[in-house]
PDB file of C-alpha atoms in Angstrom:
ATOM      1  CA  MET A1201      93.609  36.519 173.019  1.00  0.00           C
ATOM      2  CA  ARG A1202      96.590  34.047 172.370  1.00  0.00           C
ATOM      3  CA  ARG A1203     100.187  34.670 172.430  1.00  0.00           C
ATOM      4  CA  LYS A1204     100.842  34.384 169.117  1.00  0.00           C
ATOM      5  CA  HIS A1205      98.157  36.830 167.771  1.00  0.00           C
ATOM      6  CA  LYS A1206      99.212  39.525 170.684  1.00  0.00           C
ATOM      7  CA  LYS A1207     102.751  39.126 169.253  1.00  0.00           C
ATOM      8  CA  THR A1208     101.085  39.967 165.685  1.00  0.00           C
ATOM      9  CA  LEU A1209      99.163  43.282 166.942  1.00  0.00           C
ATOM     10  CA  GLU A1210     102.461  44.274 168.996  1.00  0.00           C
ATOM     11  CA  GLN A1211     104.342  43.975 165.413  1.00  0.00           C
ATOM     12  CA  ILE A1212     101.528  45.819 163.732  1.00  0.00           C
ATOM     13  CA  PHE A1213     101.597  48.560 166.398  1.00  0.00           C
ATOM     14  CA  ALA A1214     105.699  48.926 166.562  1.00  0.00           C
ATOM     15  CA  ARG A1215     107.463  51.804 165.527  1.00  0.00           C
ATOM     16  CA  PRO A1216     109.137  51.883 162.813  1.00  0.00           C
ATOM     17  CA  THR A1217     106.437  50.082 160.453  1.00  0.00           C
ATOM     18  CA  SER A1218     107.836  46.521 160.072  1.00  0.00           C
ATOM     19  CA  GLY A1219     107.755  44.713 156.699  1.00  0.00           C
ATOM     20  CA  ASN A1220     108.271  41.443 158.101  1.00  0.00           C
ATOM     21  CA  ILE A1221     104.974  40.356 159.249  1.00  0.00           C
ATOM     22  CA  LYS A1222     103.441  37.511 157.468  1.00  0.00           C
ATOM     23  CA  TRP A1223     100.102  37.944 156.351  1.00  0.00           C
ATOM     24  CA  ARG A1224      98.854  34.540 156.924  1.00  0.00           C
ATOM     25  CA  GLU A1225      99.650  35.694 160.909  1.00  0.00           C
ATOM     26  CA  ILE A1226      97.209  39.118 159.978  1.00  0.00           C
ATOM     27  CA  GLU A1227      94.609  37.120 158.712  1.00  0.00           C
ATOM     28  CA  ALA A1228      94.855  34.826 161.946  1.00  0.00           C
ATOM     29  CA  LEU A1229      94.387  38.077 163.948  1.00  0.00           C
ATOM     30  CA  PHE A1230      91.383  39.336 162.088  1.00  0.00           C
ATOM     31  CA  VAL A1231      89.710  36.009 162.663  1.00  0.00           C
ATOM     32  CA  GLU A1232      90.874  35.943 166.107  1.00  0.00           C
ATOM     33  CA  LEU A1233      89.011  39.485 166.422  1.00  0.00           C
ATOM     34  CA  GLY A1234      85.618  38.019 164.694  1.00  0.00           C
ATOM     35  CA  ALA A1235      86.297  38.536 161.284  1.00  0.00           C
ATOM     36  CA  GLU A1236      84.865  36.982 158.395  1.00  0.00           C
ATOM     37  CA  ILE A1237      87.131  36.356 155.578  1.00  0.00           C
ATOM     38  CA  SER A1238      85.803  35.529 152.172  1.00  0.00           C
ATOM     39  CA  GLU A1239      88.065  35.039 148.958  1.00  0.00           C
ATOM     40  CA  ARG A1240      87.746  37.472 146.204  1.00  0.00           C
ATOM     41  CA  ALA A1241      88.927  37.464 142.670  1.00  0.00           C
ATOM     42  CA  GLY A1242      92.694  37.014 142.407  1.00  0.00           C
ATOM     43  CA  SER A1243      94.691  37.534 145.223  1.00  0.00           C
ATOM     44  CA  ARG A1244      92.211  39.652 146.929  1.00  0.00           C
ATOM     45  CA  ILE A1245      90.217  38.863 150.216  1.00  0.00           C
ATOM     46  CA  GLY A1246      87.360  40.385 151.903  1.00  0.00           C
ATOM     47  CA  VAL A1247      87.853  40.975 155.643  1.00  0.00           C
ATOM     48  CA  ARG A1248      84.263  41.950 157.493  1.00  0.00           C
ATOM     49  CA  LEU A1249      85.256  43.277 161.047  1.00  0.00           C
ATOM     50  CA  PHE A1250      83.970  46.070 163.220  1.00  0.00           C
ATOM     51  CA  GLY A1251      81.016  46.067 161.062  1.00  0.00           C
ATOM     52  CA  GLU A1252      82.832  46.998 157.678  1.00  0.00           C
ATOM     53  CA  ARG A1253      84.004  45.513 154.956  1.00  0.00           C
ATOM     54  CA  ARG A1254      87.716  45.823 153.646  1.00  0.00           C
ATOM     55  CA  VAL A1255      89.544  44.768 150.509  1.00  0.00           C
ATOM     56  CA  PHE A1256      93.082  43.202 151.162  1.00  0.00           C
ATOM     57  CA  HIS A1257      95.665  41.867 148.636  1.00  0.00           C
ATOM     58  CA  ARG A1258      97.371  38.987 149.924  1.00  0.00           C
ATOM     59  CA  PRO A1259     101.181  39.638 149.033  1.00  0.00           C
ATOM     60  CA  HIS A1260     103.016  37.446 146.620  1.00  0.00           C
ATOM     61  CA  PRO A1261     105.313  35.987 146.046  1.00  0.00           C
ATOM     62  CA  SER A1262     106.848  36.908 149.198  1.00  0.00           C
ATOM     63  CA  PRO A1263     104.692  35.834 152.051  1.00  0.00           C
ATOM     64  CA  ASN A1264     105.821  39.361 154.198  1.00  0.00           C
ATOM     65  CA  THR A1265     103.038  42.327 154.106  1.00  0.00           C
ATOM     66  CA  ASP A1266     104.506  45.692 152.839  1.00  0.00           C
ATOM     67  CA  LYS A1267     104.855  48.767 155.142  1.00  0.00           C
ATOM     68  CA  GLY A1268     101.876  50.440 153.559  1.00  0.00           C
ATOM     69  CA  ALA A1269      99.346  47.814 154.102  1.00  0.00           C
ATOM     70  CA  VAL A1270     100.836  47.180 158.021  1.00  0.00           C
ATOM     71  CA  ALA A1271     100.117  51.022 158.202  1.00  0.00           C
ATOM     72  CA  SER A1272      96.612  51.057 156.977  1.00  0.00           C
ATOM     73  CA  ILE A1273      95.814  47.995 159.450  1.00  0.00           C
ATOM     74  CA  ARG A1274      97.512  49.842 162.222  1.00  0.00           C
ATOM     75  CA  LYS A1275      94.796  52.671 161.479  1.00  0.00           C
ATOM     76  CA  TRP A1276      91.969  50.549 161.095  1.00  0.00           C
ATOM     77  CA  LEU A1277      92.642  48.854 164.414  1.00  0.00           C
ATOM     78  CA  GLU A1278      92.967  51.734 166.363  1.00  0.00           C
ATOM     79  CA  LYS A1279      90.115  53.605 164.978  1.00  0.00           C
ATOM     80  CA  ASN A1280      87.955  50.782 166.352  1.00  0.00           C
ATOM     81  CA  GLY A1281      89.918  50.591 169.764  1.00  0.00           C
ATOM     82  CA  VAL A1282      92.305  47.323 168.992  1.00  0.00           C
ATOM     83  CA  LYS A1283      95.489  48.068 170.745  1.00  0.00           C
ATOM     84  CA  PRO A1284      98.269  45.680 171.919  1.00  0.00           C
TER      85      PRO A1284
END
């Protein structure tokens, strides 16, 4: 895993939960982990990873991911054995 992806993973697992993680960095991490990303209606994207499909909303107008989404992503990654 490249250094920038490790940094993103560390930010996702940091406590307290960060609200300053750029969504594009999270998407890049998903791709690094082997995800297939598909565009959906509006600002939604489909992420197929770990044999599951999850739908996320790209944040706008700010590029930062909100704390609730970061916590949800953290739980999903933990459940599937991904840790920093």
